[in-house]
Coordinates of C-alpha atoms in Angstrom, one line a residue:
M1349 CA -61.1 -123.1 32.3
K1350 CA -64.2 -125.2 32.4
A1351 CA -65.8 -123.0 35.1
Q1352 CA -65.0 -120.0 33.1
M1353 CA -66.7 -121.4 30.1
Q1354 CA -69.7 -122.3 32.1
K1355 CA -69.9 -118.7 33.4
N1356 CA -69.6 -117.2 30.0
I1357 CA -72.5 -119.3 28.8
L1358 CA -74.5 -118.5 31.7
E1359 CA -73.9 -115.0 31.3
N1360 CA -75.1 -115.4 27.7
K1361 CA -71.7 -114.5 26.1
L1362 CA -70.3 -117.7 24.4
L1363 CA -73.5 -118.9 22.7
P1364 CA -76.0 -116.3 23.1
L1365 CA -79.9 -117.1 23.1
R1366 CA -82.8 -114.5 23.1
R1367 CA -83.9 -115.4 26.6
G1368 CA -80.4 -116.4 27.7
Y1369 CA -79.6 -119.5 30.0
V1370 CA -80.7 -120.6 33.2
G1371 CA -78.3 -122.7 35.5
I1372 CA -79.6 -125.5 37.6
V1373 CA -78.3 -128.2 39.8
N1374 CA -80.2 -131.5 39.3
R1375 CA -80.6 -134.2 41.8
S1376 CA -77.9 -136.9 41.6
Q1377 CA -78.6 -140.7 41.8
R1378 CA -77.3 -141.0 45.2
D1379 CA -79.6 -138.0 46.4
I1380 CA -82.6 -139.9 44.9
E1381 CA -81.7 -143.5 46.4
G1382 CA -81.2 -141.5 49.4
K1383 CA -84.6 -140.1 49.2
K1384 CA -83.7 -136.2 49.2
D1385 CA -86.8 -134.4 48.8
I1386 CA -87.4 -131.3 46.4
K1387 CA -87.4 -128.9 48.9
A1388 CA -83.8 -129.9 50.3
A1389 CA -82.6 -130.2 46.8
M1390 CA -83.5 -126.7 46.0
A1391 CA -81.9 -125.4 49.1
A1392 CA -78.8 -127.2 48.5
E1393 CA -78.8 -125.9 44.8
R1394 CA -79.5 -122.2 46.2
K1395 CA -76.5 -122.8 48.4
F1396 CA -74.2 -124.0 45.7
F1397 CA -74.8 -121.2 43.6
L1398 CA -74.4 -118.6 46.5
S1399 CA -71.1 -120.1 47.6
H1400 CA -69.4 -120.7 44.1
P1401 CA -67.0 -117.8 43.3
S1402 CA -68.0 -118.1 39.6
Y1403 CA -71.8 -118.2 39.9
R1404 CA -72.4 -116.1 43.1
H1405 CA -73.1 -113.0 41.0
L1406 CA -75.7 -115.1 39.1
A1407 CA -77.4 -116.7 42.0
D1408 CA -80.7 -114.7 41.6
K1409 CA -80.9 -115.8 37.9
C1410 CA -80.1 -119.4 38.5
G1411 CA -81.8 -122.4 40.1
T1412 CA -85.0 -124.3 40.0
G1413 CA -87.1 -121.7 41.2
F1414 CA -86.0 -118.8 38.9
L1415 CA -86.5 -121.3 36.0
Q1416 CA -90.1 -121.8 37.0
K1417 CA -90.9 -118.3 37.5
A1418 CA -89.1 -117.5 33.9
L1419 CA -91.2 -120.3 32.1
N1420 CA -94.5 -119.2 34.0
A1421 CA -93.7 -115.6 32.7
Q1422 CA -93.3 -116.8 29.1
L1423 CA -96.5 -119.0 29.3
T1424 CA -98.5 -116.2 30.6
N1425 CA -97.2 -114.0 28.0
H1426 CA -98.0 -116.5 25.4
I1427 CA -101.3 -116.9 26.6
R1428 CA -101.8 -113.2 26.8
E1429 CA -100.7 -112.6 23.3
T1430 CA -102.8 -115.5 21.6
L1431 CA -106.0 -115.2 23.9
P1432 CA -107.4 -112.2 21.9
Q1433 CA -107.2 -113.9 18.7
L1434 CA -108.7 -117.2 19.9
R1435 CA -111.6 -115.5 21.7
N1436 CA -112.2 -113.6 18.3
K1437 CA -112.3 -117.2 16.6
L1438 CA -114.5 -118.7 19.2
Q1439 CA -117.1 -115.8 19.0
S1440 CA -117.1 -115.9 15.3
Q1441 CA -117.8 -119.6 15.4
L1442 CA -120.4 -119.1 18.0
M1443 CA -121.9 -116.4 16.1
S1444 CA -122.0 -118.7 13.0
L1445 CA -123.7 -121.6 15.2
E1446 CA -126.3 -119.2 16.6
K1447 CA -127.3 -118.3 13.2
D1448 CA -127.6 -122.0 12.0
V1449 CA -129.6 -122.9 15.2
S1450 CA -131.9 -119.8 14.5
E1451 CA -132.6 -120.9 10.9
F1452 CA -132.9 -124.4 12.1
K1453 CA -135.8 -123.4 14.5
Q1454 CA -137.4 -122.2 11.7
F1455 CA -137.0 -125.3 9.5
K1456 CA -140.0 -127.4 8.3
A1457 CA -139.3 -130.5 6.7
D1458 CA -141.9 -130.2 3.8
D1459 CA -141.1 -126.6 3.2
P1460 CA -139.4 -126.8 -0.6
N1461 CA -137.8 -123.6 -0.2
A1462 CA -135.7 -124.8 3.1
K1463 CA -134.7 -128.0 0.8
T1464 CA -133.5 -125.6 -2.0
K1465 CA -131.6 -123.6 0.3
A1466 CA -130.1 -126.5 2.1
L1467 CA -129.1 -127.9 -1.4
M1468 CA -127.8 -124.4 -2.4
T1469 CA -125.8 -124.3 1.0
M1470 CA -123.9 -127.7 0.3
L1471 CA -123.1 -126.7 -3.2
Q1472 CA -121.6 -123.6 -2.0
I1473 CA -119.6 -125.4 0.4
F1474 CA -118.4 -127.9 -2.4
N1475 CA -117.6 -125.0 -4.6
N1476 CA -115.3 -123.3 -1.8
D1477 CA -113.6 -126.7 -1.2
F1478 CA -112.8 -127.4 -4.5
E1479 CA -111.4 -123.7 -4.8
K1480 CA -109.3 -124.1 -2.0
V1481 CA -107.9 -127.4 -3.1
I1482 CA -106.9 -126.1 -6.6
E1483 CA -105.6 -122.6 -5.0
G1484 CA -103.5 -124.3 -2.3
S1485 CA -105.2 -123.0 0.7
G1486 CA -107.1 -126.0 1.8
D1487 CA -107.4 -127.0 5.5
V1488 CA -105.6 -130.3 5.1
V1489 CA -102.3 -130.4 3.4
S1490 CA -100.8 -133.4 2.4
T1491 CA -96.9 -134.1 3.2
H1492 CA -96.5 -137.5 1.1
E1493 CA -97.6 -136.4 -2.3
L1494 CA -98.7 -133.6 -4.7
S1495 CA -102.4 -133.3 -5.1
G1496 CA -104.6 -130.5 -6.4
G1497 CA -103.3 -127.4 -8.0
A1498 CA -100.0 -128.3 -7.2
K1499 CA -99.9 -131.6 -9.1
I1500 CA -101.8 -129.7 -11.8
S1501 CA -99.0 -127.1 -11.7
K1502 CA -96.5 -129.7 -12.3
I1503 CA -98.3 -131.1 -15.2
F1504 CA -98.1 -127.8 -16.9
H1505 CA -94.6 -126.9 -15.9
E1506 CA -92.8 -130.0 -16.2
R1507 CA -94.7 -132.6 -17.8
F1508 CA -95.6 -130.7 -20.7
P1509 CA -91.9 -129.4 -21.4
Y1510 CA -91.1 -133.0 -21.1
E1511 CA -93.6 -134.2 -23.9
M1512 CA -92.4 -131.4 -26.1
L1513 CA -88.7 -132.4 -25.7
K1514 CA -89.6 -135.9 -27.0
M1515 CA -90.8 -134.7 -30.1
E1516 CA -88.7 -135.3 -33.0
F1517 CA -87.7 -132.1 -35.2
D1518 CA -85.8 -132.3 -38.4
E1519 CA -84.2 -128.7 -39.4
K1520 CA -83.4 -129.7 -42.8
E1521 CA -87.1 -130.7 -43.2
L1522 CA -88.1 -127.5 -41.9
R1523 CA -86.0 -125.3 -44.1
R1524 CA -87.2 -127.3 -47.2
E1525 CA -90.9 -126.6 -46.1
I1526 CA -90.1 -123.1 -45.7
G1527 CA -88.5 -122.8 -49.0
Y1528 CA -91.5 -124.5 -50.8
A1529 CA -94.1 -122.4 -49.0
I1530 CA -92.3 -119.1 -50.1
Q1531 CA -91.8 -120.3 -53.7
N1532 CA -95.5 -121.5 -53.8
L1533 CA -96.9 -118.1 -52.7
H1534 CA -94.6 -116.3 -55.2
G1535 CA -95.8 -118.1 -58.0
I1536 CA -94.5 -117.0 -61.3
R1537 CA -93.3 -113.7 -59.7
V1538 CA -90.0 -113.0 -58.2
G1539 CA -90.4 -111.6 -54.7
L1540 CA -88.1 -109.3 -52.9
F1541 CA -89.6 -110.1 -49.4
T1542 CA -90.7 -113.2 -47.7
P1543 CA -94.5 -113.4 -47.6
D1544 CA -96.2 -113.3 -44.3
M1545 CA -98.5 -116.1 -45.4
A1546 CA -95.6 -118.5 -45.5
F1547 CA -94.5 -117.8 -41.8
E1548 CA -98.3 -118.3 -40.7
V1549 CA -98.3 -121.5 -42.9
I1550 CA -95.2 -123.1 -41.3
C1551 CA -96.2 -121.7 -37.8
K1552 CA -99.9 -123.5 -37.8
K1553 CA -98.2 -126.6 -39.0
Q1554 CA -95.6 -126.6 -35.9
I1555 CA -98.3 -125.6 -33.5
S1556 CA -100.4 -128.6 -34.9
N1557 CA -97.5 -130.8 -33.7
L1558 CA -98.2 -129.8 -30.1
L1559 CA -101.8 -131.3 -30.3
S1560 CA -100.6 -134.6 -28.9
P1561 CA -98.3 -133.6 -26.0
A1562 CA -101.1 -131.1 -24.9
L1563 CA -104.0 -133.5 -25.2
K1564 CA -101.7 -135.8 -22.8
C1565 CA -101.5 -132.9 -20.2
V1566 CA -105.4 -132.4 -20.6
D1567 CA -105.9 -136.0 -19.8
F1568 CA -103.5 -135.8 -16.9
T1569 CA -105.2 -132.5 -15.6
V1570 CA -108.9 -134.2 -16.0
T1571 CA -107.7 -137.4 -14.0
E1572 CA -106.3 -135.2 -11.3
L1573 CA -109.5 -132.9 -11.1
F1574 CA -111.7 -136.1 -10.7
A1575 CA -109.6 -137.2 -8.0
V1576 CA -110.1 -133.6 -6.2
L1577 CA -113.8 -134.0 -6.8
K1578 CA -113.9 -137.6 -5.5
N1579 CA -112.0 -136.5 -2.2
I1580 CA -114.4 -133.5 -1.8
S1581 CA -117.7 -135.4 -2.3
E1582 CA -116.6 -137.6 0.6
K1583 CA -118.3 -135.0 2.6
L1584 CA -121.4 -135.8 1.0
S1585 CA -121.8 -139.2 2.4
R1586 CA -124.8 -138.4 4.1
F1587 CA -126.3 -138.1 0.9
P1588 CA -125.3 -141.1 -1.3
A1589 CA -127.7 -140.3 -4.0
L1590 CA -126.6 -136.9 -4.6
R1591 CA -123.0 -137.8 -4.3
D1592 CA -123.4 -140.7 -6.6
E1593 CA -125.2 -138.6 -9.2
G1594 CA -122.6 -135.8 -9.1

């Protein structure tokens, strides 16, 4: 029964895998202590699969030698698939570096235009890094805490609703205010319809109540933006005066 189950596994029937299974025979502790070399172990392994009635038909697809060939083939295919993309990336980086080198060859320390261009380049890089952090497409992704755009999104979608729920709301008082607003807008007249102005007055007052939680969220957002700017400005460590001024 055990041999039949092992046979089904090696035939990829019991628990099928995309690349199937490869059966091997490892050296035992006795073989290691007896200093049985790899060549002799592989020969004994080959003999085992050829002589075993359950595995004889799988002998050509079992063994350390076949496993080595299969792994080499997978590695070769992986390299063949990823090499063009890697080559294109390296070529792109090489072209970028060659362009920088050609510009540096013409660089003059006393040229004011060169200094302005260098400053604009740094500012553009700084701006790109800031956008990446806010949009969530940065090169470095933290797995320990939320930061950047993700933290700001949480402030608006979780913190702001939480602050709104903390607000006290008196329905009776609101109805009373609505009644007073309608009566004051009608004056001495008897109105058949509710004036639009009453709706606007009540809405403006209710919206004004959102000012406090909104300002809290603004403060949280500003704090996070300052943290993002501080982290990005570390790249300007070579220019301490420029970093501190920013």
